[in-house]
mmCIF file of N, CA and C in Angstrom:
data_model
loop_
_atom_site.group_PDB
_atom_site.id
_atom_site.type_symbol
_atom_site.label_atom_id
_atom_site.label_comp_id
_atom_site.label_asym_id
_atom_site.label_seq_id
_atom_site.Cartn_x
_atom_site.Cartn_y
_atom_site.Cartn_z
ATOM 1 N N MET C 1 0.849 -1.172 0.000
ATOM 2 C CA MET C 1 0.000 0.000 0.000
ATOM 3 C C MET C 1 0.896 1.236 0.000
ATOM 4 N N PRO C 2 0.624 2.153 -0.899
ATOM 5 C CA PRO C 2 1.421 3.383 -0.925
ATOM 6 C C PRO C 2 1.315 4.149 0.394
ATOM 7 N N ALA C 3 2.423 4.739 0.784
ATOM 8 C CA ALA C 3 2.485 5.466 2.061
ATOM 9 C C ALA C 3 1.471 6.602 2.108
ATOM 10 N N LEU C 4 1.216 7.240 0.972
ATOM 11 C CA LEU C 4 0.266 8.350 0.931
ATOM 12 C C LEU C 4 -1.140 7.900 1.323
ATOM 13 N N ILE C 5 -1.545 6.739 0.834
ATOM 14 C CA ILE C 5 -2.872 6.215 1.173
ATOM 15 C C ILE C 5 -2.945 5.884 2.656
ATOM 16 N N MET C 6 -1.881 5.284 3.179
ATOM 17 C CA MET C 6 -1.843 4.955 4.602
ATOM 18 C C MET C 6 -1.944 6.215 5.446
ATOM 19 N N GLN C 7 -1.241 7.262 5.063
ATOM 20 C CA GLN C 7 -1.304 8.525 5.795
ATOM 21 C C GLN C 7 -2.717 9.098 5.750
ATOM 22 N N LEU C 8 -3.362 9.000 4.599
ATOM 23 C CA LEU C 8 -4.723 9.515 4.462
ATOM 24 C C LEU C 8 -5.678 8.766 5.374
ATOM 25 N N GLN C 9 -5.559 7.437 5.420
ATOM 26 C CA GLN C 9 -6.429 6.642 6.280
ATOM 27 C C GLN C 9 -6.230 7.013 7.748
ATOM 28 N N CYS C 10 -4.996 7.160 8.154
ATOM 29 C CA CYS C 10 -4.709 7.531 9.548
ATOM 30 C C CYS C 10 -5.245 8.927 9.859
ATOM 31 N N ARG C 11 -5.080 9.843 8.920
ATOM 32 C CA ARG C 11 -5.562 11.207 9.120
ATOM 33 C C ARG C 11 -7.089 11.235 9.241
ATOM 34 N N LEU C 12 -7.775 10.462 8.402
ATOM 35 C CA LEU C 12 -9.233 10.423 8.467
ATOM 36 C C LEU C 12 -9.709 9.811 9.778
ATOM 37 N N ALA C 13 -9.051 8.746 10.202
ATOM 38 C CA ALA C 13 -9.414 8.121 11.474
ATOM 39 C C ALA C 13 -9.189 9.103 12.625
ATOM 40 N N TYR C 14 -8.074 9.814 12.580
ATOM 41 C CA TYR C 14 -7.780 10.813 13.608
ATOM 42 C C TYR C 14 -8.852 11.899 13.625
ATOM 43 N N GLN C 15 -9.283 12.341 12.447
ATOM 44 C CA GLN C 15 -10.293 13.398 12.371
ATOM 45 C C GLN C 15 -11.614 12.945 12.979
ATOM 46 N N VAL C 16 -11.984 11.690 12.747
ATOM 47 C CA VAL C 16 -13.224 11.161 13.329
ATOM 48 C C VAL C 16 -13.132 11.191 14.851
ATOM 49 N N CYS C 17 -12.017 10.708 15.377
ATOM 50 C CA CYS C 17 -11.836 10.678 16.839
ATOM 51 C C CYS C 17 -11.794 12.089 17.416
ATOM 52 N N GLN C 18 -11.074 12.968 16.744
ATOM 53 C CA GLN C 18 -10.961 14.352 17.219
ATOM 54 C C GLN C 18 -12.331 15.032 17.227
ATOM 55 N N LYS C 19 -13.125 14.829 16.185
ATOM 56 C CA LYS C 19 -14.453 15.450 16.096
ATOM 57 C C LYS C 19 -15.349 14.945 17.224
ATOM 58 N N TRP C 20 -15.313 13.638 17.471
ATOM 59 C CA TRP C 20 -16.155 13.062 18.517
ATOM 60 C C TRP C 20 -15.808 13.674 19.866
ATOM 61 N N LEU C 21 -14.514 13.781 20.155
ATOM 62 C CA LEU C 21 -14.097 14.364 21.432
ATOM 63 C C LEU C 21 -14.412 15.858 21.502
ATOM 64 N N LYS C 22 -14.200 16.562 20.407
ATOM 65 C CA LYS C 22 -14.452 18.002 20.375
ATOM 66 C C LYS C 22 -15.929 18.311 20.643
ATOM 67 N N ASP C 23 -16.817 17.459 20.118
ATOM 68 C CA ASP C 23 -18.254 17.646 20.344
ATOM 69 C C ASP C 23 -18.635 17.481 21.814
ATOM 70 N N ARG C 24 -17.767 16.877 22.591
ATOM 71 C CA ARG C 24 -18.057 16.640 24.005
ATOM 72 C C ARG C 24 -17.152 17.453 24.927
ATOM 73 N N LYS C 25 -16.474 18.424 24.359
ATOM 74 C CA LYS C 25 -15.546 19.256 25.131
ATOM 75 C C LYS C 25 -16.298 20.002 26.235
ATOM 76 N N GLY C 26 -15.690 20.060 27.409
ATOM 77 C CA GLY C 26 -16.266 20.807 28.514
ATOM 78 C C GLY C 26 -17.190 19.993 29.396
ATOM 79 N N ARG C 27 -17.360 18.738 29.085
ATOM 80 C CA ARG C 27 -18.198 17.910 29.963
ATOM 81 C C ARG C 27 -17.468 16.619 30.281
ATOM 82 N N GLN C 28 -17.798 16.051 31.407
ATOM 83 C CA GLN C 28 -17.157 14.811 31.812
ATOM 84 C C GLN C 28 -17.794 13.651 31.053
ATOM 85 N N LEU C 29 -16.942 12.792 30.529
ATOM 86 C CA LEU C 29 -17.443 11.644 29.786
ATOM 87 C C LEU C 29 -17.924 10.572 30.751
ATOM 88 N N SER C 30 -19.069 10.006 30.430
ATOM 89 C CA SER C 30 -19.601 8.907 31.236
ATOM 90 C C SER C 30 -18.891 7.611 30.836
ATOM 91 N N ASP C 31 -19.124 6.572 31.608
ATOM 92 C CA ASP C 31 -18.563 5.270 31.257
ATOM 93 C C ASP C 31 -19.082 4.824 29.887
ATOM 94 N N ASP C 32 -20.359 5.092 29.610
ATOM 95 C CA ASP C 32 -20.930 4.743 28.307
ATOM 96 C C ASP C 32 -20.265 5.524 27.179
ATOM 97 N N ASP C 33 -19.973 6.798 27.427
ATOM 98 C CA ASP C 33 -19.273 7.615 26.422
ATOM 99 C C ASP C 33 -17.896 7.021 26.107
ATOM 100 N N ILE C 34 -17.178 6.656 27.138
ATOM 101 C CA ILE C 34 -15.830 6.103 26.955
ATOM 102 C C ILE C 34 -15.901 4.780 26.203
ATOM 103 N N GLN C 35 -16.858 3.959 26.565
ATOM 104 C CA GLN C 35 -17.027 2.672 25.879
ATOM 105 C C GLN C 35 -17.388 2.894 24.401
ATOM 106 N N HIS C 36 -18.232 3.857 24.132
ATOM 107 C CA HIS C 36 -18.612 4.173 22.755
ATOM 108 C C HIS C 36 -17.400 4.656 21.962
ATOM 109 N N TYR C 37 -16.598 5.510 22.560
ATOM 110 C CA TYR C 37 -15.385 6.016 21.907
ATOM 111 C C TYR C 37 -14.436 4.865 21.582
ATOM 112 N N GLN C 38 -14.277 3.945 22.526
ATOM 113 C CA GLN C 38 -13.411 2.794 22.290
ATOM 114 C C GLN C 38 -13.929 1.960 21.117
ATOM 115 N N ARG C 39 -15.236 1.833 21.012
ATOM 116 C CA ARG C 39 -15.821 1.083 19.889
ATOM 117 C C ARG C 39 -15.570 1.788 18.563
ATOM 118 N N ILE C 40 -15.610 3.107 18.582
ATOM 119 C CA ILE C 40 -15.312 3.879 17.369
ATOM 120 C C ILE C 40 -13.883 3.603 16.924
ATOM 121 N N VAL C 41 -12.954 3.640 17.873
ATOM 122 C CA VAL C 41 -11.543 3.406 17.551
ATOM 123 C C VAL C 41 -11.349 2.004 16.973
ATOM 124 N N VAL C 42 -11.968 1.015 17.589
ATOM 125 C CA VAL C 42 -11.853 -0.363 17.088
ATOM 126 C C VAL C 42 -12.472 -0.475 15.694
ATOM 127 N N ALA C 43 -13.616 0.142 15.481
ATOM 128 C CA ALA C 43 -14.257 0.103 14.165
ATOM 129 C C ALA C 43 -13.370 0.736 13.099
ATOM 130 N N LEU C 44 -12.734 1.833 13.432
ATOM 131 C CA LEU C 44 -11.819 2.476 12.485
ATOM 132 C C LEU C 44 -10.614 1.580 12.192
ATOM 133 N N GLN C 45 -10.071 0.960 13.225
ATOM 134 C CA GLN C 45 -8.939 0.048 13.027
ATOM 135 C C GLN C 45 -9.325 -1.115 12.120
ATOM 136 N N GLN C 46 -10.487 -1.689 12.373
ATOM 137 C CA GLN C 46 -10.942 -2.827 11.570
ATOM 138 C C GLN C 46 -11.229 -2.407 10.123
ATOM 139 N N THR C 47 -11.772 -1.230 9.954
ATOM 140 C CA THR C 47 -12.042 -0.713 8.610
ATOM 141 C C THR C 47 -10.747 -0.553 7.822
ATOM 142 N N ILE C 48 -9.730 0.006 8.463
ATOM 143 C CA ILE C 48 -8.437 0.183 7.794
ATOM 144 C C ILE C 48 -7.833 -1.171 7.436
ATOM 145 N N LYS C 49 -7.931 -2.153 8.339
ATOM 146 C CA LYS C 49 -7.424 -3.497 8.040
ATOM 147 C C LYS C 49 -8.142 -4.104 6.838
ATOM 148 N N LEU C 50 -9.467 -3.963 6.810
ATOM 149 C CA LEU C 50 -10.234 -4.493 5.685
ATOM 150 C C LEU C 50 -9.869 -3.800 4.381
ATOM 151 N N MET C 51 -9.634 -2.514 4.445
ATOM 152 C CA MET C 51 -9.232 -1.774 3.248
ATOM 153 C C MET C 51 -7.902 -2.288 2.715
ATOM 154 N N HIS C 52 -6.990 -2.638 3.613
ATOM 155 C CA HIS C 52 -5.703 -3.196 3.206
ATOM 156 C C HIS C 52 -5.907 -4.544 2.506
ATOM 157 N N LYS C 53 -6.777 -5.377 3.088
ATOM 158 C CA LYS C 53 -7.042 -6.693 2.498
ATOM 159 C C LYS C 53 -7.673 -6.549 1.118
ATOM 160 N N ILE C 54 -8.582 -5.620 0.975
ATOM 161 C CA ILE C 54 -9.216 -5.375 -0.325
ATOM 162 C C ILE C 54 -8.183 -4.901 -1.334
ATOM 163 N N ASP C 55 -7.315 -3.989 -0.913
ATOM 164 C CA ASP C 55 -6.268 -3.492 -1.809
ATOM 165 C C ASP C 55 -5.327 -4.606 -2.250
ATOM 166 N N GLN C 56 -5.065 -5.561 -1.360
ATOM 167 C CA GLN C 56 -4.203 -6.684 -1.723
ATOM 168 C C GLN C 56 -4.919 -7.640 -2.681
ATOM 169 N N ALA C 57 -6.229 -7.812 -2.484
ATOM 170 C CA ALA C 57 -6.997 -8.727 -3.331
ATOM 171 C C ALA C 57 -7.234 -8.141 -4.722
ATOM 172 N N ILE C 58 -7.294 -6.827 -4.811
ATOM 173 C CA ILE C 58 -7.532 -6.141 -6.086
ATOM 174 C C ILE C 58 -6.370 -5.170 -6.303
ATOM 175 N N PRO C 59 -5.213 -5.693 -6.742
ATOM 176 C CA PRO C 59 -4.038 -4.820 -6.846
ATOM 177 C C PRO C 59 -4.153 -3.751 -7.917
ATOM 178 N N GLY C 60 -4.948 -3.974 -8.928
ATOM 179 C CA GLY C 60 -5.044 -2.990 -10.013
ATOM 180 C C GLY C 60 -6.329 -2.192 -9.939
ATOM 181 N N PHE C 61 -6.606 -1.593 -8.813
ATOM 182 C CA PHE C 61 -7.831 -0.823 -8.660
ATOM 183 C C PHE C 61 -7.626 0.584 -9.181
ATOM 184 N N PRO C 62 -8.509 1.175 -9.883
ATOM 185 C CA PRO C 62 -9.817 0.614 -10.255
ATOM 186 C C PRO C 62 -9.685 -0.431 -11.356
ATOM 187 N N ILE C 63 -10.592 -1.357 -11.306
ATOM 188 C CA ILE C 63 -10.593 -2.459 -12.268
ATOM 189 C C ILE C 63 -10.922 -1.886 -13.642
ATOM 190 N N GLN C 64 -10.139 -2.293 -14.627
ATOM 191 C CA GLN C 64 -10.349 -1.794 -15.977
ATOM 192 C C GLN C 64 -10.866 -2.855 -16.899
#
């Protein structure tokens, strides 16, 4: 996977996490909030892994 694509994926994942936290700035997070945030992080990690697998399975994307 090209480094540029990897950087983009990491940046997008970071932006999602940053936005979620920013929307809750100034208030204490509940246990449910923290658990939800952890699920978001895991979902993003799994999405990036799946994207890597797809890129490996289809090396010449877009398909011509």
